[in-house]
Structures are given as structure tokens and as C-alpha cells.
Tab-separated table of C-alpha atoms in Angstrom:
chain	number	residue	atom	x	y	z
A	1	MET	CA	101.464	138.538	92.551
A	2	SER	CA	100.426	137.579	96.083
A	3	ASN	CA	102.058	134.718	97.936
A	4	GLU	CA	98.774	132.812	98.021
A	5	MET	CA	98.350	133.058	94.250
A	6	LYS	CA	101.956	131.976	93.829
A	7	GLY	CA	101.279	128.939	96.020
A	8	VAL	CA	98.116	128.059	94.071
A	9	LEU	CA	99.986	128.216	90.763
A	10	LEU	CA	102.780	126.044	92.171
A	11	ALA	CA	100.232	123.486	93.414
A	12	ILE	CA	98.496	123.462	90.028
A	13	GLY	CA	101.840	122.938	88.308
A	14	ALA	CA	102.644	120.032	90.635
A	15	THR	CA	99.263	118.402	89.998
A	16	ILE	CA	99.621	118.720	86.236
A	17	GLY	CA	103.055	117.109	86.473
A	18	TRP	CA	101.785	114.174	88.538
A	19	SER	CA	98.863	113.677	86.163
A	20	LEU	CA	101.239	112.831	83.307
A	21	SER	CA	102.027	109.388	84.759
A	22	GLY	CA	99.484	107.543	82.622
A	23	ILE	CA	100.890	108.950	79.391
A	24	PHE	CA	104.390	107.680	80.216
A	25	VAL	CA	103.140	104.266	81.359
A	26	ARG	CA	101.260	103.747	78.103
A	27	TYR	CA	104.338	104.674	76.060
A	28	VAL	CA	106.292	101.724	77.510
A	29	PRO	CA	103.627	99.065	78.259
A	30	ASP	CA	105.918	96.037	77.962
A	31	ILE	CA	108.381	96.862	80.759
A	32	ASP	CA	107.776	94.887	83.952
A	33	PRO	CA	106.631	97.178	86.778
A	34	TRP	CA	109.673	96.595	89.005
A	35	THR	CA	112.239	97.451	86.313
A	36	PHE	CA	110.015	100.360	85.294
A	37	ASN	CA	109.933	101.837	88.776
A	38	ALA	CA	113.608	101.137	89.439
A	39	TYR	CA	114.664	103.361	86.555
A	40	ARG	CA	111.965	105.951	87.265
A	41	GLY	CA	112.859	106.118	90.959
A	42	ALA	CA	116.579	106.418	90.259
A	43	SER	CA	116.045	109.268	87.782
A	44	MET	CA	113.791	111.042	90.298
A	45	SER	CA	116.485	110.728	92.962
A	46	CYS	CA	119.159	112.085	90.612
A	47	ALA	CA	116.977	115.066	89.726
A	48	LEU	CA	116.209	115.786	93.405
A	49	LEU	CA	119.922	115.538	94.225
A	50	VAL	CA	120.661	118.181	91.583
A	51	TRP	CA	117.879	120.370	93.012
A	52	MET	CA	119.211	120.035	96.572
A	53	LEU	CA	122.728	120.816	95.396
A	54	LEU	CA	121.562	123.969	93.629
A	55	ARG	CA	119.390	125.011	96.572
A	56	TYR	CA	121.610	124.163	99.551
A	57	ARG	CA	125.060	123.937	97.934
A	58	GLY	CA	127.557	123.126	100.661
A	59	GLU	CA	124.814	122.530	103.245
A	60	MET	CA	123.250	119.646	101.308
A	61	VAL	CA	125.179	116.969	103.184
A	62	SER	CA	123.988	118.319	106.538
A	63	HIS	CA	120.354	117.755	105.508
A	64	PHE	CA	121.093	114.076	104.943
A	65	ARG	CA	122.883	113.841	108.285
A	66	GLN	CA	119.913	115.401	110.069
A	67	ALA	CA	117.520	112.801	108.624
A	68	THR	CA	116.708	110.392	111.472
A	69	PRO	CA	116.435	106.658	110.627
A	70	ILE	CA	112.770	105.911	111.455
A	71	PRO	CA	111.077	108.597	109.308
A	72	LEU	CA	113.653	108.140	106.565
A	73	ILE	CA	113.122	104.365	106.338
A	74	ALA	CA	109.344	104.613	106.738
A	75	THR	CA	108.927	107.338	104.126
A	76	ALA	CA	111.302	105.649	101.694
A	77	GLY	CA	109.561	102.302	102.233
A	78	PHE	CA	106.052	103.638	101.703
A	79	PHE	CA	107.202	105.525	98.627
A	80	GLY	CA	109.057	102.559	97.149
A	81	ILE	CA	106.255	100.042	97.676
A	82	GLY	CA	103.443	102.449	96.793
A	83	SER	CA	105.009	103.777	93.598
A	84	SER	CA	105.904	100.258	92.416
A	85	LEU	CA	102.341	99.045	93.016
A	86	TYR	CA	101.079	102.159	91.228
A	87	ILE	CA	102.883	101.195	88.030
A	88	LEU	CA	101.717	97.581	88.395
A	89	ALA	CA	98.110	98.741	88.826
A	90	MET	CA	98.277	100.911	85.718
A	91	GLN	CA	99.565	97.993	83.685
A	92	GLN	CA	96.615	95.879	84.863
A	93	SER	CA	93.788	98.413	84.743
A	94	SER	CA	92.734	101.649	83.094
A	95	VAL	CA	94.507	104.866	84.071
A	96	ALA	CA	91.148	106.395	84.993
A	97	ALA	CA	90.275	103.610	87.432
A	98	VAL	CA	93.706	103.618	89.108
A	99	SER	CA	93.744	107.401	89.480
A	100	CYS	CA	90.247	107.429	90.918
A	101	VAL	CA	90.834	104.635	93.452
A	102	ALA	CA	94.234	106.031	94.498
A	103	ALA	CA	92.473	109.333	95.271
A	104	THR	CA	91.056	107.711	98.438
A	105	SER	CA	94.458	108.239	100.068
A	106	PRO	CA	93.467	111.370	102.082
A	107	LEU	CA	90.618	109.462	103.738
A	108	PHE	CA	92.896	106.605	104.782
A	109	ALA	CA	95.393	109.186	106.024
A	110	ALA	CA	92.683	110.543	108.325
A	111	LEU	CA	92.031	107.048	109.675
A	112	LEU	CA	95.742	106.293	110.204
A	113	ALA	CA	96.290	109.664	111.889
A	114	TRP	CA	93.518	108.812	114.345
A	115	MET	CA	95.001	105.368	115.055
A	116	TRP	CA	98.686	106.332	115.171
A	117	LEU	CA	98.822	109.990	116.142
A	118	GLY	CA	95.676	110.143	118.222
A	119	GLU	CA	94.293	113.025	116.185
A	120	ARG	CA	90.597	113.686	116.634
A	121	THR	CA	88.629	112.472	113.645
A	122	ARG	CA	84.962	113.272	113.189
A	123	LEU	CA	82.364	110.654	112.476
A	124	MET	CA	81.941	112.208	109.049
A	125	VAL	CA	85.433	111.028	108.069
A	126	PHE	CA	84.598	107.393	108.786
A	127	VAL	CA	81.315	107.732	106.899
A	128	ALA	CA	83.222	109.266	103.997
A	129	ILE	CA	85.651	106.315	104.029
A	130	LEU	CA	82.747	103.871	103.738
A	131	VAL	CA	81.233	105.912	100.892
A	132	ALA	CA	84.596	106.064	99.116
A	133	LEU	CA	85.071	102.303	99.501
A	134	ALA	CA	81.647	101.806	97.926
A	135	GLY	CA	82.890	103.916	95.033
A	136	VAL	CA	86.029	101.798	94.841
A	137	ALA	CA	83.876	98.665	94.614
A	138	ILE	CA	81.851	100.167	91.760
A	139	VAL	CA	84.999	101.114	89.862
A	140	ALA	CA	86.716	97.782	90.536
A	141	PHE	CA	83.825	95.553	89.510
A	142	GLY	CA	83.124	97.757	86.520
A	143	GLU	CA	86.686	97.092	85.433
A	144	SER	CA	86.157	93.356	85.936
A	145	GLY	CA	83.533	93.539	83.200
A	146	VAL	CA	86.365	94.460	80.861
A	147	SER	CA	88.912	91.936	82.135
A	148	VAL	CA	89.903	90.071	85.281
A	149	SER	CA	93.207	91.937	85.280
A	150	GLY	CA	91.247	95.201	85.411
A	151	LEU	CA	89.669	94.106	88.688
A	152	TRP	CA	93.081	93.255	90.144
A	153	GLY	CA	94.430	96.592	88.951
A	154	SER	CA	91.724	98.463	90.850
A	155	LEU	CA	92.344	96.415	94.006
A	156	ILE	CA	96.097	97.030	93.756
A	157	ALA	CA	95.320	100.748	93.439
A	158	LEU	CA	93.587	100.508	96.821
A	159	LEU	CA	96.866	99.249	98.317
A	160	VAL	CA	98.585	102.180	96.609
A	161	ALA	CA	96.216	104.550	98.421
A	162	LEU	CA	97.077	102.881	101.748
A	163	CYS	CA	100.822	103.256	101.075
A	164	PHE	CA	100.454	106.917	100.166
A	165	ALA	CA	98.357	107.452	103.292
A	166	GLY	CA	101.089	105.821	105.372
A	167	GLN	CA	103.654	108.107	103.803
A	168	SER	CA	101.488	111.158	104.481
A	169	VAL	CA	101.004	110.315	108.160
A	170	THR	CA	104.703	109.498	108.587
A	171	LEU	CA	105.646	112.883	107.179
A	172	ARG	CA	103.057	114.494	109.456
A	173	ARG	CA	104.429	112.657	112.485
A	174	TYR	CA	107.972	113.768	111.673
A	175	HIS	CA	107.101	117.137	110.152
A	176	SER	CA	110.426	118.685	111.112
A	177	VAL	CA	112.356	116.217	108.940
A	178	GLU	CA	113.454	117.322	105.472
A	179	MET	CA	111.389	115.385	102.927
A	180	ALA	CA	113.773	115.322	99.959
A	181	PRO	CA	116.473	113.055	101.487
A	182	SER	CA	113.869	110.396	102.323
A	183	LEU	CA	112.501	110.433	98.785
A	184	ILE	CA	116.012	110.314	97.346
A	185	VAL	CA	116.812	107.285	99.491
A	186	GLY	CA	113.517	105.717	98.443
A	187	GLY	CA	114.233	106.214	94.743
A	188	PHE	CA	117.719	104.733	94.901
A	189	GLY	CA	116.440	102.066	97.299
A	190	ILE	CA	114.012	100.811	94.661
A	191	LEU	CA	116.844	100.490	92.143
A	192	ILE	CA	119.035	98.580	94.592
A	193	ALA	CA	116.228	96.327	95.855
A	194	VAL	CA	115.087	95.356	92.357
A	195	SER	CA	118.658	94.791	91.188
A	196	LEU	CA	119.475	92.490	94.105
A	197	THR	CA	116.205	90.528	94.253
A	198	MET	CA	114.649	90.309	90.798
A	199	GLY	CA	117.303	91.770	88.559
A	200	LEU	CA	116.773	94.592	86.106
A	201	LYS	CA	115.261	93.343	82.872
A	202	PRO	CA	117.047	94.552	79.718
A	203	ILE	CA	115.304	97.496	78.066
A	204	SER	CA	116.187	99.702	75.117
A	205	LEU	CA	117.980	103.041	75.330
A	206	ASN	CA	114.808	104.761	74.126
A	207	GLU	CA	112.836	103.216	77.008
A	208	ILE	CA	115.514	104.258	79.496
A	209	MET	CA	115.291	107.825	78.212
A	210	ILE	CA	111.490	107.832	78.550
A	211	LEU	CA	111.724	106.620	82.155
A	212	ALA	CA	114.446	109.180	82.916
A	213	VAL	CA	112.246	111.994	81.605
A	214	MET	CA	109.297	110.588	83.568
A	215	GLY	CA	111.250	110.471	86.828
A	216	THR	CA	112.272	114.088	86.367
A	217	VAL	CA	109.158	115.688	84.843
A	218	GLN	CA	106.431	113.578	86.481
A	219	LEU	CA	107.980	113.078	89.938
A	220	ALA	CA	110.929	115.310	90.847
A	221	VAL	CA	109.707	118.625	89.429
A	222	PRO	CA	106.155	118.278	90.859
A	223	LEU	CA	107.604	117.376	94.261
A	224	VAL	CA	109.691	120.545	94.295
A	225	LEU	CA	106.736	122.665	93.146
A	226	TYR	CA	104.474	121.148	95.795
A	227	MET	CA	106.975	121.642	98.618
A	228	ARG	CA	107.380	125.308	97.685
A	229	GLY	CA	103.666	125.881	97.181
A	230	ALA	CA	102.809	124.385	100.569
A	231	ARG	CA	104.490	127.404	102.195
A	232	TYR	CA	101.828	129.789	100.957
A	233	VAL	CA	98.607	127.775	100.633
A	234	PRO	CA	96.608	126.043	103.408
A	235	ALA	CA	96.867	122.266	103.398
A	236	VAL	CA	93.128	121.909	102.708
A	237	GLN	CA	93.428	123.912	99.518
A	238	MET	CA	96.534	121.966	98.451
A	239	VAL	CA	94.655	118.692	98.856
A	240	LEU	CA	91.710	119.976	96.831
A	241	ILE	CA	93.980	121.059	94.001
A	242	SER	CA	95.848	117.723	93.978
A	243	LEU	CA	92.540	115.832	93.616
A	244	ALA	CA	92.378	117.138	90.048
A	245	ASP	CA	94.843	114.354	89.198
A	246	ALA	CA	91.948	111.876	89.263
A	247	PHE	CA	90.444	113.710	86.281
A	248	LEU	CA	93.537	115.035	84.500
A	249	ASN	CA	95.397	111.701	84.384
A	250	PRO	CA	92.735	109.833	82.373
A	251	PHE	CA	92.071	112.968	80.313
A	252	TRP	CA	95.683	113.160	79.088
A	253	VAL	CA	95.707	109.412	78.360
A	254	TRP	CA	92.465	109.697	76.398
A	255	LEU	CA	93.847	112.715	74.512
A	256	VAL	CA	97.213	111.108	73.668
A	257	HIS	CA	96.491	107.368	73.576
A	258	GLY	CA	92.735	107.231	73.011
A	259	GLU	CA	92.026	105.165	76.143
A	260	VAL	CA	88.322	105.542	76.991
A	261	PRO	CA	87.293	104.704	80.606
A	262	VAL	CA	84.430	102.318	81.388
A	263	ALA	CA	81.078	103.842	82.348
A	264	SER	CA	81.219	102.633	85.966
A	265	LEU	CA	84.197	104.920	86.586
A	266	PHE	CA	81.974	108.004	86.495
A	267	TRP	CA	79.557	106.646	89.114
A	268	GLY	CA	82.243	105.253	91.401
A	269	GLY	CA	84.468	108.264	90.844
A	270	ALA	CA	81.670	110.621	91.817
A	271	LEU	CA	81.306	108.822	95.178
A	272	ILE	CA	85.060	108.752	95.824
A	273	LEU	CA	85.816	112.355	94.922
A	274	GLY	CA	82.590	113.617	96.502
A	275	ALA	CA	83.477	111.966	99.815
A	276	ILE	CA	87.000	113.368	99.714
A	277	ALA	CA	85.831	116.862	98.766
A	278	VAL	CA	83.240	117.040	101.566
A	279	VAL	CA	85.754	115.931	104.194
A	280	THR	CA	88.471	118.231	102.889
A	281	ILE	CA	86.298	121.318	102.580
A	282	ARG	CA	85.056	120.892	106.154
A	283	ARG	CA	88.648	120.501	107.333
A	284	ALA	CA	87.872	117.201	109.019
A	285	ALA	CA	90.765	115.341	107.432
A	286	PRO	CA	94.350	115.935	108.559
A	287	ALA	CA	96.798	117.693	106.305
A	288	THR	CA	98.307	115.191	103.885
A	289	ALA	CA	101.475	115.057	101.919
A	290	MET	CA	101.606	114.957	98.142
A	291	PRO	CA	100.498	111.840	96.212
A	292	SER	CA	103.970	110.324	95.381
A	293	THR	CA	102.994	108.491	92.214
């Protein structure tokens, strides 16, 4: 098997793992989003710690020491806020709408890279952002026809896309920094922040086990697969593969939980994913990091 094919398979595996988020969220709908993400983030961090220990053994500590404060805090912050808002959005809106709106992240990453890193960005990227935002509006107001909370869920998903874009550009700016320590800090940081500010709401042992499996299977394992796959596959191709989450996530939820998306999702989703695909295929957007949902 060629290295490129190996990278493609790893990227596909990562995308499938990420796309399972909706299934887990619908299994435990009554947990408040902050407690939900605190347990999920902590289990992700534990799983990544085990992976780093197996991979680096005695050198694991040195990777944490080499992590400089600014990228570590920025990456952990974007991950913590973005992943918490992601769970909140899914509890307010349909999985299909949230996945579709959050898929605008690569376009916002292109805009932030132009503003922060001074990277050249073609006019097409800005046009694509406007087209994608039009798609977001169609999805959001289509959800409002179902419920007011659905509208808020779609708007929160837009903030999720901004957070993920910020994380992507931060990782691009500090590309030499090991990613895993920042994500580990972010996962444990969520647990500590929620515990100190809002307090962890009591949940059952069964719910804790579901969140622990989610943090491992839906976050930690895909992250490892994506990091390894990125060695062999161009960033453009990785981004294209990861966009399948916008379709797979609602598909799994429909298959397992019977959640049918509203009709406006297909029209708005076509604009969003079409804009992203055009920009990505033409290599106008900067390389982006994985969608840490």
C-alpha cells in the first residue's frame, strides 16, 4: 500500500470518527452542555496522554516542556470554547444544521490567515465566504421554522466555525509546536473551568461511561489518525475528506435516532459545501487543522 493511500485511509477513518458526535449527543440529551463537554474533554485528554506515553515513552514530558505558552493557551482556549459551543448548538438545533454551518470553518480560516498572518487570499475566497454565509442564513432561518431554539443553535454553530478557524490559524502560525499537549491542556482545562465556575452537574454512571467512550472514540482516536494521515496527504485533500462530516454526521443520527433534517438544510448546505469545495480544490484557502468537535 502506498503512503498516499495510507494517508487517505487514515483521513477517512478520522472523519468517520468525528462524524459520530451527533449519535453520542442524542444518547444523553438531558446533560447540560458544560458538564457534557467537561467529561468529554477530560476523557479525550486521558486517551491522548495514553497515546503520547505509548508513542514517546520517556520523551513525553519533553514535548510538554517544549510547548510555548501563547500557542498552547490559544489552541486550548479555541478548542475549549469551540467544543463547548458545539455541544450547546447540537442541543438547540438539528445535527444536520450544526454540522453544515460548522463546515464554514475553512473559509473563516482563510480570512483570519489573511488578517493575522498576512497570507495572500484571492478574491474568490471572500466571495465564497459571502456565498457560504448566505447558505448559513438559509439553514438558520429554516431551522427557525421548526423552533426558535433551532435558529439559535444554527447561529451558535457559526461561532463554533469561528473558534475552529481560530484554532486552525493558530496551529498554522505555530506549526512547529506539538499539537497533542495543547489539546490535552484544553481538555483538562474545560473540566477545571466548569468545576470552578459552574460546577459539574450530577450525572449517572451510564452517562459518564457514554461521555468517556465519546471522548476517546469521537475525539482522541480521530485526532491521532488525522495527525498521522497529514504526513502523507496534501492539506487540500485532507480538507476535502474532512468535509464529509457535514453529510455523515446527520446520516448516522438519522440511521440511529431517526432525526430527519428540515428541507432548507439541503439548499443551504449545497451553497456552504459548494463554496468550500471550490475554494479548496483551487487551493485558494490555507491549509487548515482538523475540525476539533
